[in-house]
Short mmCIF file of C-alpha atoms in Angstrom, two decimals:
data_model
loop_
_atom_site.label_atom_id
_atom_site.label_comp_id
_atom_site.label_asym_id
_atom_site.label_seq_id
_atom_site.Cartn_x
_atom_site.Cartn_y
_atom_site.Cartn_z
CA UNK A 87 28.52 4.91 8.91
CA UNK A 88 25.08 5.89 10.04
CA UNK A 89 24.44 9.59 9.84
CA UNK A 90 20.82 9.88 10.82
CA UNK A 91 19.62 7.35 13.27
CA UNK A 92 16.15 7.73 14.67
CA UNK A 93 15.82 6.32 18.13
CA UNK A 94 13.10 6.20 20.67
CA UNK A 95 14.10 8.42 23.55
CA UNK A 96 11.03 8.94 25.60
CA UNK A 97 7.50 7.85 26.00
CA UNK A 98 6.35 9.19 29.32
CA UNK A 99 6.43 12.86 28.38
CA UNK A 100 3.84 12.36 25.73
CA UNK A 101 1.49 10.54 27.99
CA UNK A 102 1.02 13.62 30.11
CA UNK A 103 1.71 12.10 33.46
CA UNK A 104 0.58 8.62 32.68
CA UNK A 105 3.51 6.39 32.96
CA UNK A 106 2.36 4.26 30.15
CA UNK A 107 0.06 1.85 28.56
CA UNK A 108 2.13 0.59 25.73
CA UNK A 109 2.80 -3.02 25.04
CA UNK A 110 -0.56 -4.11 26.29
CA UNK A 111 -3.16 -6.17 24.67
CA UNK A 112 -6.35 -7.21 26.32
CA UNK A 113 -7.32 -10.80 25.98
CA UNK A 114 -10.58 -11.76 27.58
CA UNK A 115 -10.51 -8.68 29.71
CA UNK A 116 -7.05 -9.17 31.10
CA UNK A 117 -3.99 -7.28 30.06
CA UNK A 118 -0.91 -9.07 28.94
CA UNK A 119 2.33 -7.94 27.46
CA UNK A 120 2.74 -8.43 23.75
CA UNK A 121 6.39 -7.57 23.70
CA UNK A 122 8.34 -5.32 25.96
CA UNK A 123 11.78 -5.68 24.47
CA UNK A 124 13.16 -2.19 23.97
CA UNK A 125 13.37 -1.04 20.41
CA UNK A 126 17.03 -0.11 20.71
CA UNK A 127 18.37 -1.11 24.08
CA UNK A 128 21.00 1.58 24.30
CA UNK A 129 18.64 4.44 23.68
CA UNK A 130 15.17 3.43 24.60
CA UNK A 131 12.99 4.09 27.53
CA UNK A 132 10.74 1.10 27.31
CA UNK A 133 7.06 1.62 27.93
CA UNK A 134 5.94 0.05 31.15
CA UNK A 135 2.62 -1.33 32.21
CA UNK A 136 0.47 0.90 34.31
CA UNK A 137 -2.47 0.43 36.59
CA UNK A 138 -3.70 3.93 35.74
CA UNK A 139 -7.37 4.21 34.82
CA UNK A 140 -8.28 4.62 31.16
CA UNK A 141 -7.43 8.06 29.93
CA UNK A 142 -10.06 10.03 28.05
CA UNK A 143 -9.14 11.53 24.70
CA UNK A 144 -8.83 14.92 26.34
CA UNK A 145 -5.50 13.70 27.68
CA UNK A 146 -4.04 13.71 24.20
CA UNK A 147 -0.67 15.34 24.53
CA UNK A 148 -0.32 18.70 22.80
CA UNK A 149 2.45 19.36 20.28
CA UNK A 150 5.83 20.22 21.69
CA UNK A 151 7.52 22.27 18.99
CA UNK A 152 6.22 25.53 17.60
CA UNK A 153 6.57 25.01 13.87
CA UNK A 154 6.36 21.27 13.70
CA UNK A 155 4.46 19.29 11.06
CA UNK A 156 1.46 17.66 12.73
CA UNK A 157 -0.64 14.96 11.21
CA UNK A 158 -2.92 12.05 11.96
CA UNK A 159 -2.56 8.53 10.59
CA UNK A 160 -5.45 6.16 9.90
CA UNK A 161 -5.58 2.89 8.01
CA UNK A 162 -8.11 0.38 6.71
CA UNK A 163 -10.87 2.81 7.36
CA UNK A 164 -13.57 2.52 4.74
CA UNK A 165 -16.13 0.26 6.39
CA UNK A 166 -18.86 2.73 7.23
CA UNK A 167 -19.33 0.91 10.52
CA UNK A 168 -19.74 2.46 13.95
CA UNK A 169 -16.07 1.85 14.74
CA UNK A 170 -15.06 4.12 11.88
CA UNK A 171 -17.38 6.84 13.11
CA UNK A 172 -16.08 6.46 16.65
CA UNK A 173 -12.51 6.91 15.48
CA UNK A 174 -13.65 9.89 13.41
CA UNK A 175 -15.11 11.43 16.55
CA UNK A 176 -11.91 10.73 18.47
CA UNK A 177 -9.87 12.42 15.76
CA UNK A 178 -12.03 15.50 16.01
CA UNK A 179 -11.70 15.55 19.75
CA UNK A 180 -7.96 14.95 19.65
CA UNK A 181 -7.49 17.83 17.23
CA UNK A 182 -8.62 20.30 19.88
CA UNK A 183 -5.51 19.48 21.86
CA UNK A 184 -3.26 18.34 19.08
CA UNK A 185 -4.13 20.52 16.09
CA UNK A 186 -2.98 18.30 13.26
CA UNK A 187 -2.94 19.90 9.82
CA UNK A 188 -3.68 16.88 7.69
CA UNK A 189 -4.48 13.17 7.75
CA UNK A 190 -2.73 10.36 5.91
CA UNK A 191 -4.72 7.29 4.92
CA UNK A 192 -2.92 3.98 4.60
CA UNK A 193 -5.29 2.30 2.16
CA UNK A 194 -8.52 0.33 2.09
CA UNK A 195 -10.23 3.67 2.02
CA UNK A 196 -13.51 2.27 0.72
CA UNK A 197 -14.35 -1.39 1.35
CA UNK A 198 -16.83 -3.26 -0.81
CA UNK A 199 -18.93 -1.41 -3.32
CA UNK A 200 -17.74 2.01 -4.42
CA UNK A 201 -21.01 3.67 -5.32
CA UNK A 202 -21.26 7.42 -4.75
CA UNK A 203 -23.12 6.86 -1.49
CA UNK A 204 -20.26 4.65 -0.30
CA UNK A 205 -17.91 7.62 -0.50
CA UNK A 206 -20.37 9.50 1.65
CA UNK A 207 -20.99 6.78 4.23
CA UNK A 208 -17.46 5.37 4.39
CA UNK A 209 -15.48 8.60 4.19
CA UNK A 210 -17.32 11.91 4.14
CA UNK A 211 -19.66 11.34 7.06
CA UNK A 212 -17.22 9.70 9.47
CA UNK A 213 -14.76 12.56 9.00
CA UNK A 214 -17.32 15.29 8.34
CA UNK A 215 -16.05 17.59 11.08
CA UNK A 216 -12.49 17.42 9.82
CA UNK A 217 -13.54 17.93 6.22
CA UNK A 218 -15.64 20.91 7.26
CA UNK A 219 -12.57 22.29 9.00
CA UNK A 220 -10.68 21.95 5.68
CA UNK A 221 -8.30 19.32 7.03
CA UNK A 222 -6.86 17.64 3.92
CA UNK A 223 -6.60 13.87 3.61
CA UNK A 224 -3.85 12.22 1.56
CA UNK A 225 -4.74 8.66 0.60
CA UNK A 226 -2.75 5.63 -0.45
CA UNK A 227 -4.46 2.79 -2.32
CA UNK A 228 -5.18 -0.51 -0.60
CA UNK A 229 -6.11 -3.86 -2.05
CA UNK A 230 -9.79 -3.08 -1.52
CA UNK A 231 -9.58 0.22 -3.38
CA UNK A 232 -10.46 0.78 -7.00
CA UNK A 233 -7.51 2.73 -8.41
CA UNK A 234 -9.97 5.28 -9.84
CA UNK A 235 -10.14 6.63 -6.29
CA UNK A 236 -7.14 8.65 -7.36
CA UNK A 237 -9.56 10.98 -9.16
CA UNK A 238 -11.57 11.59 -6.00
CA UNK A 239 -10.56 15.09 -5.02
CA UNK A 240 -10.86 14.71 -1.23
CA UNK A 241 -8.15 12.04 -1.35
CA UNK A 242 -5.68 14.57 -2.82
CA UNK A 243 -3.90 12.05 -5.04
CA UNK A 244 -3.73 14.36 -8.05
CA UNK A 245 -4.97 11.57 -10.27
CA UNK A 246 -1.90 9.43 -9.51
CA UNK A 247 -1.57 5.96 -8.01
CA UNK A 248 1.63 7.09 -6.34
CA UNK A 249 2.74 10.60 -5.58
CA UNK A 250 4.72 12.80 -3.27
CA UNK A 251 3.98 15.94 -1.30
CA UNK A 252 5.78 18.16 1.16
CA UNK A 253 4.73 19.68 4.43
CA UNK A 254 7.20 21.97 6.13
CA UNK A 255 10.50 20.18 6.47
CA UNK A 256 9.08 16.80 5.47
CA UNK A 257 8.48 15.00 2.21
CA UNK A 258 5.96 12.22 2.03
CA UNK A 259 6.21 9.43 -0.53
CA UNK A 260 2.86 7.76 -1.10
CA UNK A 261 3.09 4.43 -2.91
CA UNK A 262 0.73 1.94 -4.50
CA UNK A 263 1.91 -1.30 -2.91
CA UNK A 264 -0.79 -3.29 -4.71
CA UNK A 265 1.06 -2.92 -7.93
CA UNK A 266 4.73 -2.15 -7.40
CA UNK A 267 5.79 -2.37 -11.01
CA UNK A 268 9.25 -1.40 -12.26
CA UNK A 269 7.92 1.96 -13.45
CA UNK A 270 6.83 2.89 -9.95
CA UNK A 271 10.11 1.72 -8.44
CA UNK A 272 12.05 3.83 -10.93
CA UNK A 273 9.86 6.83 -10.11
CA UNK A 274 10.43 6.31 -6.40
CA UNK A 275 14.18 6.18 -6.79
CA UNK A 276 14.16 9.36 -8.87
CA UNK A 277 12.05 11.16 -6.30
CA UNK A 278 14.09 9.95 -3.35
CA UNK A 279 17.38 10.83 -4.99
CA UNK A 280 16.20 14.39 -5.56
CA UNK A 281 14.73 14.93 -2.12
CA UNK A 282 16.71 17.07 0.29
CA UNK A 283 14.00 17.31 2.87
CA UNK A 284 14.84 16.96 6.53
CA UNK A 285 12.31 14.19 7.00
CA UNK A 286 11.50 11.51 4.49
CA UNK A 287 8.36 9.61 5.28
CA UNK A 288 6.96 6.79 3.15
CA UNK A 289 3.54 5.27 3.42
CA UNK A 290 1.55 2.65 1.58
CA UNK A 291 -0.80 -0.21 2.32
CA UNK A 292 1.20 -3.43 2.70
CA UNK A 293 3.67 -3.65 5.60
CA UNK A 294 7.28 -4.62 4.92
CA UNK A 295 7.47 -5.93 8.47
CA UNK A 296 4.56 -7.34 10.41
CA UNK A 297 3.86 -9.78 13.19
CA UNK A 298 0.38 -10.50 11.89
CA UNK A 299 -0.65 -14.14 11.89
CA UNK A 300 -2.91 -13.79 8.89
CA UNK A 301 -0.72 -11.74 6.55
CA UNK A 302 2.72 -11.16 8.01
CA UNK A 303 5.62 -9.29 6.42
CA UNK A 304 5.49 -8.52 2.71
CA UNK A 305 8.89 -9.96 1.95
CA UNK A 306 8.62 -9.57 -1.80
CA UNK A 307 7.80 -5.89 -1.48
CA UNK A 308 10.56 -5.48 1.05
CA UNK A 309 13.22 -6.74 -1.31
CA UNK A 310 12.27 -3.97 -3.71
CA UNK A 311 11.67 -1.05 -1.35
CA UNK A 312 13.94 -1.44 1.65
CA UNK A 313 17.21 -0.99 -0.26
CA UNK A 314 15.89 2.30 -1.61
CA UNK A 315 14.70 3.44 1.79
CA UNK A 316 18.12 2.68 3.22
CA UNK A 317 20.06 4.21 0.37
CA UNK A 318 18.17 7.49 0.41
CA UNK A 319 17.57 7.86 4.11
CA UNK A 320 13.85 7.31 4.59
CA UNK A 321 13.21 7.87 8.27
CA UNK A 322 9.79 6.44 9.01
CA UNK A 323 7.42 4.13 7.14
CA UNK A 324 3.70 3.71 7.80
CA UNK A 325 1.56 0.86 6.48
CA UNK A 326 -1.84 -0.68 7.05
CA UNK A 327 -3.36 -3.95 5.78
CA UNK A 328 -3.01 -5.68 9.12
CA UNK A 329 -6.01 -4.81 11.26
CA UNK A 330 -4.14 -3.78 14.36
CA UNK A 331 -1.49 -1.34 15.57
CA UNK A 332 2.13 -2.41 15.67
CA UNK A 333 5.38 -0.54 16.16
CA UNK A 334 8.21 -2.56 14.72
CA UNK A 335 11.67 -2.60 16.22
CA UNK A 336 13.89 -0.43 14.01
CA UNK A 337 15.04 -2.30 10.94
CA UNK A 338 18.24 -1.08 9.33
CA UNK A 339 17.79 2.27 11.04
CA UNK A 340 14.23 2.78 9.82
CA UNK A 341 11.11 2.89 11.97
CA UNK A 342 8.08 1.00 10.73
CA UNK A 343 4.56 1.43 12.03
CA UNK A 344 1.41 -0.49 11.17
CA UNK A 345 -1.86 1.33 11.68
CA UNK A 346 -4.50 -0.78 10.02
CA UNK A 347 -6.98 -0.80 12.84
CA UNK A 348 -8.88 2.43 12.34
CA UNK A 349 -12.14 0.70 11.38
CA UNK A 350 -11.29 -2.99 11.05
CA UNK A 351 -9.93 -5.15 13.80
CA UNK A 352 -8.41 -8.62 13.79
CA UNK A 353 -8.35 -9.37 17.47
CA UNK A 354 -5.41 -11.34 18.78
CA UNK A 355 -3.67 -11.45 15.41
CA UNK A 356 -0.30 -10.16 16.58
CA UNK A 357 2.01 -13.12 17.02
CA UNK A 358 2.90 -13.24 20.67
CA UNK A 359 6.59 -13.04 21.41
CA UNK A 360 7.49 -12.34 17.80
CA UNK A 361 10.92 -10.85 17.17
CA UNK A 362 9.69 -7.77 15.31
CA UNK A 363 7.30 -6.18 17.75
CA UNK A 364 8.39 -3.20 19.80
CA UNK A 365 4.81 -2.62 20.80
CA UNK A 366 1.51 -3.94 19.59
CA UNK A 367 -2.18 -3.53 20.20
CA UNK A 368 -4.81 -5.77 18.66
CA UNK A 369 -7.82 -5.55 20.90
CA UNK A 370 -9.46 -2.31 19.85
CA UNK A 371 -9.56 0.24 17.03
CA UNK A 372 -6.82 2.85 16.94
CA UNK A 373 -5.42 5.94 15.25
CA UNK A 374 -2.09 7.73 15.42
CA UNK A 375 -0.96 11.30 15.83
CA UNK A 376 2.52 12.45 14.88
CA UNK A 377 4.59 15.58 15.07
CA UNK A 378 7.70 16.12 12.98
CA UNK A 379 9.95 18.63 14.65
CA UNK A 380 13.40 19.87 13.96
CA UNK A 381 15.08 16.68 15.02
CA UNK A 382 12.41 14.52 16.54
CA UNK A 383 9.21 12.78 15.62
CA UNK A 384 6.76 12.44 18.47
CA UNK A 385 3.93 9.98 18.09
CA UNK A 386 0.97 8.86 20.11
CA UNK A 387 -1.54 6.14 19.45
CA UNK A 388 -5.04 6.16 20.86
CA UNK A 389 -7.88 3.71 20.90
CA UNK A 390 -11.46 4.54 20.00
CA UNK A 391 -12.14 5.02 23.69
CA UNK A 392 -9.42 7.62 23.90
CA UNK A 393 -7.08 5.37 25.78
CA UNK A 394 -3.40 5.91 25.02
CA UNK A 395 -1.97 2.78 23.48
CA UNK A 396 1.57 3.79 22.65
CA UNK A 397 3.66 6.93 22.50
CA UNK A 398 7.25 7.97 22.05
CA UNK A 399 9.81 10.18 20.43
CA UNK A 400 12.08 9.23 17.57
CA UNK A 401 15.11 11.42 17.77
CA UNK A 402 17.31 12.12 14.78
CA UNK A 403 20.95 12.52 15.59
CA UNK A 404 22.34 15.95 14.75
CA UNK A 405 23.55 16.06 11.21
CA UNK A 406 24.44 18.86 8.88
CA UNK A 407 21.92 18.85 6.07
CA UNK A 408 23.44 17.51 2.90
CA UNK A 409 22.29 16.90 -0.59
CA UNK A 410 20.68 13.52 -1.04
CA UNK A 411 23.38 12.49 -3.48
CA UNK A 412 26.03 12.99 -0.81
CA UNK A 413 24.38 10.75 1.71
CA UNK A 414 26.01 7.49 2.60
CA UNK A 415 24.69 4.43 0.90
CA UNK A 416 23.63 2.82 4.11
CA UNK A 417 22.34 3.96 7.43
CA UNK B 102 20.24 -12.03 -10.73
CA UNK B 103 18.46 -15.35 -10.26
CA UNK B 104 15.47 -13.94 -12.03
CA UNK B 105 17.53 -12.61 -14.89
CA UNK B 106 19.04 -16.03 -15.28
CA UNK B 107 15.57 -17.47 -15.29
CA UNK B 108 14.48 -15.22 -18.13
CA UNK B 109 17.60 -16.15 -20.03
CA UNK B 110 16.84 -19.78 -19.26
CA UNK B 111 13.32 -19.45 -20.58
CA UNK B 112 14.68 -17.93 -23.73
CA UNK B 113 17.18 -20.71 -24.23
CA UNK B 114 14.61 -23.42 -23.53
CA UNK B 115 12.35 -21.90 -26.08
CA UNK B 116 15.14 -21.86 -28.61
CA UNK B 117 15.65 -25.56 -28.09
CA UNK B 118 12.00 -26.48 -27.95
CA UNK B 119 10.45 -24.93 -31.00
CA UNK B 120 11.26 -25.13 -34.67
CA UNK B 121 12.47 -21.76 -35.77
CA UNK B 122 13.53 -19.68 -38.65
CA UNK B 123 17.22 -19.12 -38.78
CA UNK B 124 18.22 -16.06 -36.77
CA UNK B 125 14.83 -15.58 -35.18
CA UNK B 126 14.56 -15.87 -31.42
CA UNK B 127 11.05 -17.23 -30.89
CA UNK B 128 10.76 -15.69 -27.42
CA UNK B 129 11.74 -12.30 -28.75
CA UNK B 130 9.30 -12.71 -31.62
CA UNK B 131 6.52 -13.72 -29.23
CA UNK B 132 7.27 -10.67 -27.12
CA UNK B 133 7.13 -8.41 -30.15
CA UNK B 134 3.79 -9.93 -31.09
CA UNK B 135 2.47 -9.56 -27.56
CA UNK B 136 3.46 -5.91 -27.47
CA UNK B 137 1.81 -5.45 -30.84
CA UNK B 138 -1.45 -6.92 -29.56
CA UNK B 139 -1.29 -4.68 -26.48
CA UNK B 140 -0.64 -1.76 -28.80
CA UNK B 141 -3.69 -2.65 -30.90
CA UNK B 142 -5.80 -2.76 -27.77
CA UNK B 143 -4.50 0.64 -26.73
CA UNK B 144 -5.36 2.07 -30.15
CA UNK B 145 -8.91 0.82 -29.78
CA UNK B 146 -9.04 2.14 -26.26
CA UNK B 147 -7.79 5.56 -27.29
CA UNK B 148 -10.49 5.78 -29.96
CA UNK B 149 -13.14 4.93 -27.40
CA UNK B 150 -11.90 7.20 -24.62
CA UNK B 151 -11.76 10.15 -27.03
CA UNK B 152 -15.56 9.90 -27.17
CA UNK B 153 -16.05 9.69 -23.40
CA UNK B 154 -15.31 12.91 -21.52
CA UNK B 155 -12.23 12.59 -19.41
CA UNK B 156 -12.61 12.87 -15.66
CA UNK B 157 -10.02 14.88 -13.84
CA UNK B 158 -10.10 15.13 -10.09
CA UNK B 159 -13.59 15.63 -8.79
CA UNK B 160 -15.38 15.59 -5.50
CA UNK B 161 -18.27 13.82 -7.17
CA UNK B 162 -17.58 10.08 -7.24
CA UNK B 163 -20.64 9.56 -9.45
CA UNK B 164 -18.72 11.18 -12.29
CA UNK B 165 -15.79 8.83 -11.74
CA UNK B 166 -17.88 5.68 -11.68
CA UNK B 167 -19.99 6.84 -14.63
CA UNK B 168 -16.92 7.28 -16.78
CA UNK B 169 -15.47 3.96 -15.66
CA UNK B 170 -18.70 2.24 -16.60
CA UNK B 171 -19.06 4.06 -19.92
CA UNK B 172 -15.50 3.25 -21.00
CA UNK B 173 -15.85 -0.36 -19.84
CA UNK B 174 -19.10 -0.89 -21.69
CA UNK B 175 -17.80 0.71 -24.87
CA UNK B 176 -14.67 -1.45 -24.85
CA UNK B 177 -16.72 -4.58 -24.15
CA UNK B 178 -19.02 -3.76 -27.03
CA UNK B 179 -16.11 -3.15 -29.37
CA UNK B 180 -14.52 -6.45 -28.28
CA UNK B 181 -17.67 -8.48 -27.99
CA UNK B 182 -16.06 -11.46 -29.73
CA UNK B 183 -12.84 -11.40 -27.74
CA UNK B 184 -11.65 -14.82 -26.62
CA UNK B 185 -9.21 -15.93 -23.91
CA UNK B 186 -5.68 -15.51 -25.19
CA UNK B 187 -6.50 -12.84 -27.76
CA UNK B 188 -4.06 -10.47 -26.12
CA UNK B 189 -1.87 -12.81 -24.10
CA UNK B 190 -1.39 -14.79 -27.32
CA UNK B 191 -1.00 -18.51 -27.90
CA UNK B 192 2.72 -18.04 -28.50
CA UNK B 193 3.17 -16.33 -25.12
CA UNK B 194 0.95 -18.50 -22.93
CA UNK B 195 3.72 -20.99 -22.26
CA UNK B 196 6.10 -18.22 -21.22
CA UNK B 197 3.57 -16.64 -18.88
CA UNK B 198 2.82 -19.98 -17.28
CA UNK B 199 6.49 -20.73 -16.90
CA UNK B 200 7.22 -17.36 -15.32
CA UNK B 201 4.37 -17.85 -12.86
CA UNK B 202 5.45 -21.40 -12.05
CA UNK B 203 9.03 -20.34 -11.48
CA UNK B 204 7.95 -17.45 -9.30
CA UNK B 205 5.78 -19.80 -7.27
CA UNK B 206 8.62 -22.25 -6.81
CA UNK B 207 10.86 -19.47 -5.54
CA UNK B 208 8.46 -18.58 -2.71
CA UNK B 209 8.69 -19.85 0.84
CA UNK B 210 5.80 -21.87 2.28
CA UNK B 211 4.85 -18.87 4.43
CA UNK B 212 4.85 -16.62 1.40
CA UNK B 213 2.67 -19.05 -0.54
CA UNK B 214 0.26 -19.34 2.35
CA UNK B 215 0.02 -15.55 2.61
CA UNK B 216 -0.74 -15.26 -1.10
CA UNK B 217 -3.33 -18.02 -0.92
CA UNK B 218 -4.95 -16.26 2.02
CA UNK B 219 -5.37 -13.17 -0.11
CA UNK B 220 -6.61 -14.75 -3.33
CA UNK B 221 -10.39 -14.84 -3.65
CA UNK B 222 -11.63 -18.38 -4.36
CA UNK B 223 -14.49 -19.88 -6.29
CA UNK B 224 -14.68 -16.99 -8.70
CA UNK B 225 -15.60 -17.34 -12.35
CA UNK B 226 -13.91 -14.74 -14.51
CA UNK B 227 -14.61 -14.00 -18.14
CA UNK B 228 -13.49 -11.44 -20.66
CA UNK B 229 -15.48 -8.19 -20.83
CA UNK B 230 -16.62 -8.64 -17.26
CA UNK B 231 -16.21 -5.77 -14.82
CA UNK B 232 -13.83 -6.81 -12.07
CA UNK B 233 -16.16 -7.34 -9.08
CA UNK B 234 -15.90 -4.34 -6.80
CA UNK B 235 -16.64 -6.56 -3.81
CA UNK B 236 -13.43 -8.53 -4.35
CA UNK B 237 -10.00 -7.24 -3.35
CA UNK B 238 -7.41 -6.47 -5.97
CA UNK B 239 -4.80 -8.81 -4.64
CA UNK B 240 -1.34 -7.32 -4.61
CA UNK B 241 0.75 -8.69 -7.46
CA UNK B 242 4.18 -9.59 -6.08
CA UNK B 243 6.73 -7.02 -7.26
CA UNK B 244 9.31 -9.67 -8.08
CA UNK B 245 6.78 -11.32 -10.38
CA UNK B 246 5.94 -7.99 -11.98
CA UNK B 247 9.63 -7.46 -12.64
CA UNK B 248 9.65 -10.62 -14.78
CA UNK B 249 6.44 -10.05 -16.70
CA UNK B 250 6.43 -7.90 -19.83
CA UNK B 251 5.78 -4.26 -19.06
CA UNK B 252 2.34 -2.90 -19.79
CA UNK B 253 1.05 0.61 -20.47
CA UNK B 254 0.02 2.44 -17.31
CA UNK B 255 -3.67 1.85 -17.83
CA UNK B 256 -3.31 -1.94 -18.02
CA UNK B 257 -2.30 -4.35 -15.28
CA UNK B 258 -1.84 -8.00 -14.50
CA UNK B 259 -4.02 -9.35 -11.72
CA UNK B 260 -4.16 -12.67 -9.91
CA UNK B 261 -7.45 -14.08 -8.72
CA UNK B 262 -8.33 -17.65 -7.78
CA UNK B 263 -6.19 -19.61 -10.28
CA UNK B 264 -6.36 -16.99 -13.02
CA UNK B 265 -4.04 -14.32 -14.26
CA UNK B 266 -5.94 -11.48 -15.85
CA UNK B 267 -5.21 -8.48 -17.93
CA UNK B 268 -7.30 -5.68 -16.47
CA UNK B 269 -8.01 -2.27 -17.86
CA UNK B 270 -7.50 -0.21 -14.75
CA UNK B 271 -9.66 2.84 -15.46
CA UNK B 272 -12.41 0.82 -17.14
CA UNK B 273 -12.31 -1.84 -14.40
CA UNK B 274 -12.61 -4.38 -17.19
CA UNK B 275 -11.19 -7.86 -17.63
CA UNK B 276 -9.70 -7.81 -21.11
CA UNK B 277 -7.96 -11.19 -21.17
CA UNK B 278 -7.77 -14.30 -19.02
CA UNK B 279 -5.25 -17.07 -18.49
CA UNK B 280 -6.81 -20.00 -16.64
CA UNK B 281 -5.18 -22.50 -14.29
CA UNK B 282 -1.91 -20.67 -13.99
CA UNK B 283 -1.76 -20.73 -10.21
CA UNK B 284 -1.48 -23.96 -8.26
CA UNK B 285 -4.42 -25.52 -6.53
CA UNK B 286 -4.68 -24.68 -2.91
CA UNK B 287 -4.10 -28.18 -1.57
CA UNK B 288 -0.65 -28.39 -3.10
#
């Protein structure tokens, strides 16, 4: 019996009058559908193609709920290239309309050498405005990250490869998917079993589900993590590694997002017509914004040009809050 | 369950394969010895790190990299004569290779291809070398980690090219190497 089922109820509201842009990928200047199959046919308003002109970042939709948890999501960022700086500028601009409180980083925070100046050029400068505004970043480790990054204060990892933190009614579980040893899995289960938070969000670098041609789904990791996510009611999972944006069709009641295109891009890497994709975008750099409300998560994805790429609302069915131990074993 | 059976199988094979003292399980003995060698390394490491100021969280990455380098160099100096297999151990090499081979066999062609895509190639690795910061730390499959002997938090197994390494995480140092444990790419 599923008690909490997130489902996508609406996209148009978040696009502020634009009917949509989701499901599009540009190939040689033309737009084609990646996948338009609704995420959950009974409850989804599928995003439709639109002939609307590109929307500037100022059309970022504002938050809907008063006391919601608002955050930005970026992945595979640490290149120090112009694309990273452009996304940094977009984040700053978006925050004027959508005042997110913190940023989560999905790994590959610093590519290549990790000299002190690399932390400046590949993190501090691109996000200078946000750092100056005291917006905290919470990093996960990617396969290009030296694990000693966990001692770098601006990443807020408390010296740990994997950790958890709460914001409002949400608990975030930040994992080190490079090295998912039995100790980490045991820790995760202990943390999940104790958590009574309304929202349970997990994020880490390697995606459990992916339509990427180069990497694809991390099946091995999935066999270890997905049963725990299902057992303890994780609602949404974010990952990077793949250098594009993808929203996966719900898997066992859980929503999976890939946002690994915030400074790296693997153009055309999303397998066309793949069974997993609810929406995908692999032709430009992107970032995400999300709002966790009482019973809904609203998300929007924007490109470095401020164009909306995807948006929607994941609605949790009404449920009396119960202790984690009392939750059903499956969802 | 399959993997548990595999470990049991490895144990039984080893019982049949090697001459043994009565009542001594050679696999268990090899494991004890491996853990002892890891423990000896950790003792040495603890002695060294006591002399290098610990870095807690800092906004200055220079402090982090300086400590990493200092610890790495001190360990390398203390283990200047270390040879491949000093920690893995001659008695455990066969088990490690078997575990890796079995894990490889259990993977789908797509899974193998994905792992190959990630593994840096044409790399020469030696003990006491800093793991090159320009190379990715390829994710070690969790199901493989579940079969390998547990390590202290500061140590980790890593796969690169056809090697399996033992790496000191906070010193970024290769402390032991097993060569030719992963298949060649054209297989």
